[in-house]
Structure formats: C-alpha cells, structure tokens
Amino acid sequence: MVTPNEEIEVDREKGNFRFQEEHKYDAGVGLTEKTIDYICDVKGEPDWIRDFRKRALKVFESKPMPTNWATKDLDNIDFDVIRYYLAGDNRAKKSWDDVPDDVKETFERLGIPENERKFLAGVEAQFDSEAAYSNIKESVGKQGVIFMGSTEGLMKHPELFKKWFGKVIPTGDNKFSALNSACFSGGSFIYVPPGVKVSHPLQAYFRINAENFGQFERTLIIADEGSEVTYMEGCTAPKFDTATLHSAVVELVAMPGAKIEYVTVQNWASNVYNLVTKRAIAHEGATVKWIDCNIGSRLTMKYPGVVLKGKEARGEVLSIALANDGQHQDTGAKMIHAADNTTSNIISKSISVGEGRSTYRGQVHMPKNLKGCKNNTECDALLINENSRTDTYPAITVRGNKNAVQHEASVSKVSAEQIFYMQQRGLSEGEAMSLSVNGFVNDLTRQFPMEYSVELKRLIELEMEGSVG
Amino acid sequence: MSNTLEIKNLNVSIGDKQILKDFSLTVPKGEVHAIMGPNGTGKSTLAKAMAGHPDYEVTSGEVIIDGENIMELEADERSREGLFLAFQYPMEIPGVTIANFIRAALNARLPDDEELNAPDYYKALYAKMDMLKIDRKFTSRSVNDGFSGGEKKRCEILQMAMLEPKYAVLDETDSGLDIDALKIVAEGVNSMRGENLGALVITHYQRLLDYIVPDVVHVMYDGRIVKSGPKELALELESKGYEWVKELAGEVAAS
Ligand SMILES: Nc1ncnc2c1ncn2[C@@H]1O[C@H](COP(=O)(O)OP(=O)(O)OP(=O)(O)O)[C@@H](O)[C@H]1O
Ligand SMILES: [Mg+2]
C-alpha cells in the first residue's frame, strides 16, 4: 500500500534485464482458433468466453490495419511470429512466501528495497500473462471491494462481469480491441460497491518478459454509485532485439456519482508496439480522470476516452508523451458528450527529442441537442532539436450554440542556445534537457499522485541522459 | 602559470569568417580587466569561444585556467572548472525556476552521492538576492522568462554570485541597466572582487568602469587587442572614439 509520503522506489532502468523463461503453458506462435482453444482450456474458461474470443478473432481478421489514418509502421507487425499466450503458473499468489524466487529476484532488480517489501502487498504484478502476486485483495476485500485478475473475475463474478465486459469498448471498436478480445489474459477486474471509498490506490505493475510475446491484458473497473477508486499501472520492459506487441483494453464504468482515477506511467523498450484502447463511461454526476504518461516504445497509439453519458458527468485526460529517437508517440483523447451539463478537460503535453515524433489526436463530440456542455483542450508540444516533429489533429465537433469549447495549442522549442546557456552553468547536456522537459511538464505533474510524479521525473532524467550522443 | 586566466593565440572562425585573430590576453586572479571595442569586433565571440559554444570553431590557440588548458573540455566541464560567462543576451528557460536552475547548477558541482542542503541553499540564495535587490518572489519565476532587460542582467550576476567562479567574463552586463541598477550590480561584482576572482569585463561605456574600476583596460579591434593600458585608457577612448584605434590596428596587424 502506498501513501503519498512513502513512495516505492522503482528505478525503471533496471527493467532492462531478463531471466531465463520457463513456461508451463505456451500456445506457440501465431493466432488461430486452435490458439484460442488452447488458452480457454488452460484457463478453464466457460464456453461463452470461448465463443466471445472466436467471434473476436473473426473481427480481427476482417478488419484492415488503420493505416489510412495511422502510421504505416503498423504494417511491420508480423502477427504470425507472436506468441499469444504464455504462462508459468496461472494461479495468483497469496503471500510473499508463495512467490517464486525468480519473481522475488525481479522485484529486487526493480530496486524495491527490502524494508519496503511490505508495500508489495499492494502490488499486483503481472509476470507474463498471469498475475504472479496479489494480496491487497484481502485488505480491500473487507470493504467489499473485488480486486482480482480478469480471468478469475469472469469466472467468479460472471453476472457483474458480463454486464459491462465489452460494453464500453465493443470488440469491433478497432482492430486491436478485436485482437485483445480474442486472446486477452491478465489484467485486473475491480468492483467497488456503492459508497465505498477505496483509501489506497490499487496498483499493478506489468512487464513483458518473453521474446516475441505479446501482452494482452484486459482490465475492467466498475465503481458503483458514489464510490471512489484510484488505480495505478506502471510498466517496465526489458529490451529485446525483436519487436514486441502490447495491446491492452481497459474499460471503466463510473456509476452515478462515482469517481475513478486511472494512472499510467509506461516506460517501454524502444521496440515495443503499444496499441491500447482505453475508455470509460461516466454516468450522472460521475467523474473519470485518466492520467497517462508514455515514455519509450517504437509506436504507442493510445487515446483514452470518456463517454459522458449522464448529466453533469465530468471527464478528464491529462497526458504526457515523450518520443525519443526512433520512437513515435501517437496519443490523444476522446470526449464524447452525451448528456447536458457535462464537462471535459484535456491537457496533453508532448516532448519530441532528436528524430522522435509526437502526434496528438483529439476528438471532442458535442451534439446540438445538448446544452451546458463544456470542453477545455490544451495541447502543448516541446521540440528538442530541429529533427523532431509534432503533429496535432484536433477534431472538435460542436453543434448548436449552447455549449462552450476552448482550445489552445502551443509548440515550443529547446534551442541549442538554451542548452548552451544551461551548460555554461555546469549542467551536462542531458541534465539541461531533462531540466527543460521537467519544467515543461511541471504544472501537469503537480496534479499527479506524488510517487508517480517523482518517478516520472526520474524516468525523464534517465531518458534524457540516454538521448545524448 | 597558475592563478591566471591565459588566452593564448586564439583563432576562432564562424563559418568561413575568421573573427578572432591570434588573440592573446592574461588576467591574473584578483584583477579586473576591461575590454572595449567597436561593435562586431569579436568581444562576444571571445566570450562564447572561451565558454565552449559549439558554433564557434577554434582553429588554434589555448585558454588556460590556473595552468590547465580547457579547450578540450565540454562547455559544462569548463563551467565546473570555474569559468563563468554573464551573457550579453541571456536565454529564457521557460518552466525552469531560478531556484531550481541554480540548485541544479550547484548540485552538478557536488559528488554524485551528495545533495545540497535545502535550508542552507535558500539562505545563501536569499542573501545574494537581497544584495542585488532582487525580489525574493523571483525564485519561483522561470529563468529570464519575461524579465526586463535589467532583470536579466541582475539574474546573471545572481548566478555568478551563487556559483562563485574562479574567472568570470561579463559581456555588456551594464547594457539595459538603469543608473540605480548599474550601481547595485557593480556593488555586487565588487563584493566578489578579491584574490579568488579574476574578471574580464566587456563594455562600451566608461560609466560602468566608474563603479567597477578596472586594473587594466584593453582595446579590441578586428579580432585582436590593439592597445592595453591603465584605467585612464577608457576615458581616452570615450573622448576620442574609435577612429584612432583603426590606425593602431593597422600597425598591430602589420607587425
Ligand atoms: N553565430 C554567428 N553567426 C554568424 N556570424 C556571427 C555569429 N556570431 C557572431 N558573428 C559575427 O562575428 C562578428 C563578431 O561578433 P561579436 O558578437 O563577437 O561582436 P561584439 O564585439 O560582441 O559586438 P557588440 O559590441 O555589438 O556586442 C560580427 O561580424 C558578427 O556578425
Ligand atoms: Mg557582443
């Protein structure tokens, strides 16, 4: 469990390692109906899921790559060489003693000091496809909160699960949501009963830990009426030579008056395709806030969204993307206003370094039958050296005149002269760049949970040190 | 020689154009030297080339700090060796507060496992700000961002006071300062004068030299020093202008 002044020290650079992999279950390469049968058999899943997966596979196969609007780099993904399911042991661990030694060693390598091990009780870490460790369940369980892996969730709580699973993000939403629907494993299922305020953020750490192995977590969070929950996910990935695919689907449901905050800080190796679909439904008076920080990866495509379904619902996306040499961050936000007096706020900051590329895609939709809706969108881009590039594609559809939209965009540069000025004061080139970058994101990170803004700052420093030739 | 800043036969070009021509100058620690010279002579070029600006190509020559040639060092290493440049046109660094910037610069001078003590740091910072009559609120403002010309120059001297360099080059620190600010800045610089600092003050005006009285005045023309002398030389320049310097330059170049 994490409280603001007891931060977990995770040095992300240390994610750059890998143990010998031993998998009890391995679905082999490629994705066919057979792969799906294998996954379902190993996991002992009910038939409705098997059918769901197989239908999704057809949708996945029938959908073209979205290269008509997105980067052609997507065509370099070879789906036939990817392993869609690997698992060492698919039962979630209950206590620290049950955690295999090599997993413990990994935590050690992640830099979590011995005396902070107890915090791991609040960490649901995904090793390969399955949750290898979890125990916070028990403590939040006393409040009636359900916190478990998605597979366990769909088997133990089918009535809750089925009601919302695939409803926020339908299988056919896009090619990658279909892919995830076909072969998902891992991820979290959370249900917070009415009025319950979960005092500690629920945490998950994900890593990719096998070559050519895609990770397809599926997370579903339901916050019932008037409840509150914060979920945090962090990623470190070891660096591989071959491309790796990560394609998650995250669905959030905020019932009337509920509050969900979903925080992500991701630091992917620069060969990872990170193609994620994240969306929330906010019912009357509910608030959903996505905090999304993307560092690294070869290509990230991610546009967290909120469907503002009930009156006075509020949606927010605060995002930071850092694209270094050879990386492309294609990120943004979607706000779909579907009721009166709904408000949305988007603040996006992107940093492009060297040959890095950042793209912002935003969509704000307000139909004309609505009134009293408000959106504020702010996109700021920082370019470090002239090779980097940034594009913004804000799509704001506002009909009628009873709604208010405000849009601001800025592009600023850290010039060679500014770097020289800082170097003249004794800062190395890397320190100078990270100081500028941290300065650029500062007003936003102040709104993040403390341990995450500290960690983000450290990540930016590492990334900037690494970007100096 | 140790305890001096020596510039030896420095040749510097930008693109195809040679700006500094066999430039040589020695500033012993404890002294303040002034450089005066017409626009475009290469004064700022000298300052930036010494500091290691990548655009300025040093084709030959040395800059030696207390016996060590710093020409092979990166700009930040030169700074940590004790060379400070107060810029003629200080850069704006949006988002980075003065307090964080100076702290980062000081931390860069400490061994990896040491950190600045925050209360001590702020105490020192406030003391120097008070000395330079900079409002304490400025600590949370971004470096030079939206500062007036005079505020920028004062902020340069604040950084100098905090970093305590061995040698400082002040490039037209007086420009943009009103009379009161000029006095304050001069007092600030004078308070740092002493056996631990050598300074090279670039200026166009006698006015500054009334407050920061130089030990030696150098006249620069077309990339080299053409005349050096006591502080009265500055007065002579002010009354005669630069025309007579051109003649001198012809003689120096021919010799
Ligand atoms: N980055 C640059 N690119 C091209 N030319 C430059 C550059 N920097 C300086 N120069 C040129 O070099 C010459 C010397 O410039 P410098 O700035 O050193 O003069 P200065 O003596 O400082 O003049 P001032 O008194 O006006 O400040 C000028 O002709 C100037 O145009
Ligand atoms: Mg100049």
Coordinates of C-alpha atoms in Angstrom, one line a residue, chain A residues 133-402:
Chain A
Y133 CA 1.4 -12.0 -7.0
S134 CA -1.5 -10.4 -5.3
N135 CA -2.7 -9.9 -1.8
I136 CA -4.2 -6.5 -1.4
K137 CA -7.4 -8.2 -2.3
E138 CA -7.8 -9.3 1.3
S139 CA -7.4 -5.9 2.8
V140 CA -9.8 -4.1 0.4
G141 CA -12.0 -7.2 0.4
K142 CA -13.1 -6.2 3.9
Q143 CA -14.7 -3.1 2.3
G144 CA -16.5 -5.4 -0.2
V145 CA -14.2 -4.5 -3.0
I146 CA -13.4 -7.1 -5.5
F147 CA -9.9 -6.9 -6.9
M148 CA -8.6 -9.9 -8.9
G149 CA -7.3 -11.0 -12.2
S150 CA -9.7 -10.6 -15.2
T151 CA -9.9 -14.4 -15.7
E152 CA -10.8 -15.0 -12.1
G153 CA -13.3 -12.2 -12.3
L154 CA -15.2 -13.5 -15.2
M155 CA -15.4 -17.0 -13.6
K156 CA -16.3 -15.9 -10.1
H157 CA -18.5 -12.9 -10.8
P158 CA -20.0 -13.7 -14.2
E159 CA -23.1 -11.6 -13.5
L160 CA -21.1 -8.4 -12.8
F161 CA -18.5 -9.1 -15.4
K162 CA -20.8 -9.9 -18.3
K163 CA -22.9 -6.8 -17.7
W164 CA -20.1 -4.5 -18.6
F165 CA -17.4 -6.6 -20.3
G166 CA -17.0 -5.4 -24.0
K167 CA -19.8 -2.9 -23.5
V168 CA -17.6 0.2 -23.0
I169 CA -15.3 -0.9 -25.8
P170 CA -17.0 -3.3 -28.2
T171 CA -14.9 -6.0 -29.8
G172 CA -15.2 -4.3 -33.2
D173 CA -14.2 -0.8 -32.0
N174 CA -10.8 -1.2 -33.7
K175 CA -8.5 -3.9 -35.0
F176 CA -6.6 -4.0 -31.8
S177 CA -9.5 -4.1 -29.4
A178 CA -10.6 -7.1 -31.5
L179 CA -7.2 -8.7 -31.2
N180 CA -7.3 -8.2 -27.4
S181 CA -10.8 -9.6 -27.2
A182 CA -9.6 -12.8 -29.0
C183 CA -6.6 -13.5 -26.9
F184 CA -6.7 -11.5 -23.7
S185 CA -5.1 -12.8 -20.5
G186 CA -4.2 -11.0 -17.3
G187 CA -5.2 -7.5 -16.4
S188 CA -7.5 -6.7 -13.4
F189 CA -11.1 -6.9 -12.5
I190 CA -12.3 -4.4 -9.9
Y191 CA -15.7 -3.8 -8.4
V192 CA -16.2 -1.1 -5.8
P193 CA -19.6 -1.3 -4.0
P194 CA -21.8 1.7 -3.6
G195 CA -20.5 4.4 -1.4
V196 CA -17.1 2.7 -0.7
K197 CA -14.1 5.0 -1.0
V198 CA -11.0 2.9 -1.5
S199 CA -8.4 4.6 0.6
H200 CA -5.3 3.3 -1.1
P201 CA -4.6 3.3 -4.8
L202 CA -4.8 -0.2 -6.3
Q203 CA -1.6 -0.9 -8.1
A204 CA -0.5 -3.1 -10.9
Y205 CA 3.0 -3.5 -12.4
F206 CA 3.2 -5.0 -15.8
R207 CA 6.3 -6.3 -17.6
I208 CA 6.8 -8.1 -20.7
N209 CA 9.1 -11.0 -20.1
A210 CA 9.4 -13.2 -23.1
E211 CA 10.7 -12.6 -26.5
N212 CA 8.1 -12.2 -29.3
F213 CA 5.4 -12.5 -26.7
G214 CA 2.6 -10.0 -26.8
Q215 CA 0.8 -9.0 -23.7
F216 CA -2.9 -8.6 -23.9
E217 CA -4.2 -7.5 -20.6
R218 CA -7.9 -6.8 -20.1
T219 CA -9.0 -4.6 -17.3
L220 CA -12.5 -3.8 -16.2
I221 CA -13.2 -1.5 -13.4
I222 CA -16.7 -0.8 -12.1
A223 CA -17.2 1.9 -9.5
D224 CA -20.7 1.6 -8.2
E225 CA -22.8 4.6 -7.1
G226 CA -21.0 7.2 -5.1
S227 CA -17.8 5.1 -4.7
E228 CA -14.2 6.2 -5.3
V229 CA -11.2 4.3 -6.5
T230 CA -7.7 5.1 -7.9
Y231 CA -5.9 2.5 -10.0
M232 CA -2.3 2.8 -11.0
E233 CA -0.4 0.9 -13.5
G234 CA 3.3 1.1 -14.3
C235 CA 5.4 -0.7 -16.8
T236 CA 9.0 -1.5 -17.3
A237 CA 10.0 -3.7 -20.2
P238 CA 13.3 -5.4 -20.8
K239 CA 14.9 -4.5 -24.1
F240 CA 14.7 -7.2 -26.8
D241 CA 16.0 -7.3 -30.3
T242 CA 12.8 -8.3 -31.9
A243 CA 9.6 -6.3 -31.9
T244 CA 7.1 -6.9 -29.2
L245 CA 3.4 -6.2 -29.3
H246 CA 1.4 -4.9 -26.4
S247 CA -2.2 -4.4 -26.9
A248 CA -4.4 -3.8 -23.8
V249 CA -8.0 -3.0 -23.4
V250 CA -9.2 -1.1 -20.4
E251 CA -12.9 -0.4 -19.7
L252 CA -14.0 1.8 -16.8
V253 CA -17.6 2.2 -15.6
A254 CA -18.4 5.0 -13.2
M255 CA -21.9 4.7 -11.9
P256 CA -23.8 7.8 -10.8
G257 CA -21.7 10.0 -8.5
A258 CA -18.7 7.7 -8.7
K259 CA -15.1 8.8 -9.1
I260 CA -12.4 6.8 -10.9
E261 CA -8.8 7.9 -11.4
Y262 CA -6.7 5.7 -13.6
V263 CA -3.0 6.5 -13.6
T264 CA -0.5 5.0 -16.1
V265 CA 3.3 5.6 -16.3
Q266 CA 4.7 3.5 -19.0
N267 CA 8.3 3.1 -20.0
W268 CA 8.6 0.7 -22.9
A269 CA 11.6 -0.6 -24.6
S270 CA 12.1 1.1 -28.0
N271 CA 11.0 -2.0 -30.0
V272 CA 7.5 -2.3 -28.4
Y273 CA 4.3 -1.6 -30.3
N274 CA 2.0 -0.4 -27.6
L275 CA -1.5 -0.2 -29.1
V276 CA -4.0 0.3 -26.3
T277 CA -7.7 1.1 -26.2
K278 CA -8.9 2.8 -23.0
R279 CA -12.4 4.1 -22.5
A280 CA -14.7 5.0 -19.7
I281 CA -18.4 5.5 -19.3
A282 CA -19.4 8.2 -16.8
H283 CA -22.9 8.2 -15.6
E284 CA -24.8 11.1 -14.0
G285 CA -22.5 13.2 -11.8
A286 CA -19.6 10.8 -12.1
T287 CA -16.0 11.8 -12.7
V288 CA -13.4 9.9 -14.6
K289 CA -9.8 11.0 -14.8
W290 CA -7.2 9.4 -17.0
I291 CA -3.6 10.3 -16.2
D292 CA -1.4 8.8 -18.9
C293 CA 2.3 9.1 -19.2
N294 CA 4.0 7.4 -22.1
I295 CA 7.7 7.1 -22.4
G296 CA 9.6 4.9 -24.8
S297 CA 8.2 2.2 -27.2
R298 CA 8.6 2.1 -31.0
L299 CA 5.0 3.1 -31.5
T300 CA 2.3 4.0 -29.0
M301 CA -1.2 4.5 -30.1
K302 CA -3.5 5.4 -27.3
Y303 CA -6.4 7.8 -26.9
P304 CA -8.1 7.4 -23.6
G305 CA -11.7 8.4 -23.8
V306 CA -14.7 9.2 -21.6
V307 CA -18.3 8.8 -22.8
L308 CA -20.2 11.4 -20.7
K309 CA -23.4 9.6 -20.5
G310 CA -25.2 11.1 -17.6
K311 CA -25.9 14.7 -16.7
E312 CA -23.1 16.7 -15.0
A313 CA -20.6 13.9 -15.7
R314 CA -17.0 15.0 -15.9
G315 CA -14.2 13.6 -17.9
E316 CA -10.5 14.4 -17.8
V317 CA -7.4 13.3 -19.7
L318 CA -4.0 14.5 -18.5
S319 CA -1.3 13.1 -20.7
I320 CA 2.4 13.3 -21.2
A321 CA 4.2 11.6 -24.1
L322 CA 7.9 11.6 -24.7
A323 CA 9.2 10.5 -28.1
N324 CA 12.9 9.9 -28.3
D325 CA 15.0 9.0 -31.4
G326 CA 13.2 6.3 -33.4
Q327 CA 10.0 6.5 -31.3
H328 CA 6.6 7.6 -32.3
Q329 CA 4.0 8.6 -29.7
D330 CA 0.6 8.8 -31.3
T331 CA -1.6 9.8 -28.4
G332 CA -4.6 11.9 -27.6
A333 CA -8.0 11.9 -26.0
K334 CA -11.7 11.4 -26.8
M335 CA -14.5 13.1 -25.1
I336 CA -18.0 12.1 -26.2
H337 CA -20.6 14.4 -24.6
A338 CA -23.9 12.6 -24.5
A339 CA -25.8 14.5 -21.8
D340 CA -26.5 18.1 -20.7
N341 CA -24.1 20.0 -18.5
T342 CA -21.2 17.6 -19.0
T343 CA -17.7 18.9 -18.8
S344 CA -14.4 17.6 -20.2
N345 CA -10.9 18.7 -19.8
I346 CA -7.9 17.6 -21.9
I347 CA -4.3 18.6 -21.2
S348 CA -1.8 17.0 -23.4
K349 CA 1.9 17.6 -23.3
S350 CA 4.3 16.0 -25.8
I351 CA 8.0 16.1 -26.0
S352 CA 9.9 15.1 -29.1
V353 CA 13.7 14.6 -29.0
G354 CA 16.0 14.1 -31.9
E355 CA 14.2 12.0 -34.5
G356 CA 11.4 11.3 -32.2
R357 CA 7.9 12.1 -33.3
S358 CA 4.7 13.0 -31.4
T359 CA 1.2 13.1 -32.7
Y360 CA -1.8 14.4 -30.9
R361 CA -5.2 13.3 -31.9
G362 CA -8.1 14.6 -30.1
Q363 CA -11.8 14.2 -30.5
V364 CA -14.5 16.2 -28.7
H365 CA -18.0 15.5 -29.7
M366 CA -21.0 17.6 -28.6
P367 CA -24.2 17.1 -30.5
K368 CA -26.5 20.0 -30.9
N369 CA -29.4 18.8 -28.9
L370 CA -27.3 19.2 -25.7
K371 CA -26.8 22.3 -23.6
G372 CA -24.5 23.5 -21.0
C373 CA -21.6 21.3 -22.1
K374 CA -18.0 22.5 -21.7
N375 CA -14.7 21.3 -23.0
N376 CA -11.3 22.7 -22.5
T377 CA -8.4 21.3 -24.6
E378 CA -4.8 22.3 -24.2
C379 CA -2.1 20.8 -26.3
D380 CA 1.5 21.8 -25.8
A381 CA 4.4 20.4 -27.7
L382 CA 8.1 20.7 -26.9
L383 CA 10.7 20.1 -29.5
I384 CA 14.2 19.3 -28.6
N385 CA 16.4 19.9 -31.7
E386 CA 15.1 20.5 -35.1
N387 CA 14.7 17.0 -36.4
S388 CA 11.9 16.1 -34.1
R389 CA 8.4 16.5 -35.3
T390 CA 5.0 17.1 -33.9
D391 CA 1.5 17.0 -35.4
T392 CA -1.8 17.9 -33.9
Y393 CA -5.1 16.7 -35.3
P394 CA -7.7 18.1 -33.0
A395 CA -11.2 17.1 -34.2
I396 CA -13.8 19.1 -32.3
T397 CA -17.3 18.7 -33.4
V398 CA -19.6 21.0 -31.6
R399 CA -23.1 21.6 -32.8
G400 CA -25.5 24.1 -31.5
N401 CA -24.7 27.2 -29.6
K402 CA -25.5 26.2 -26.0

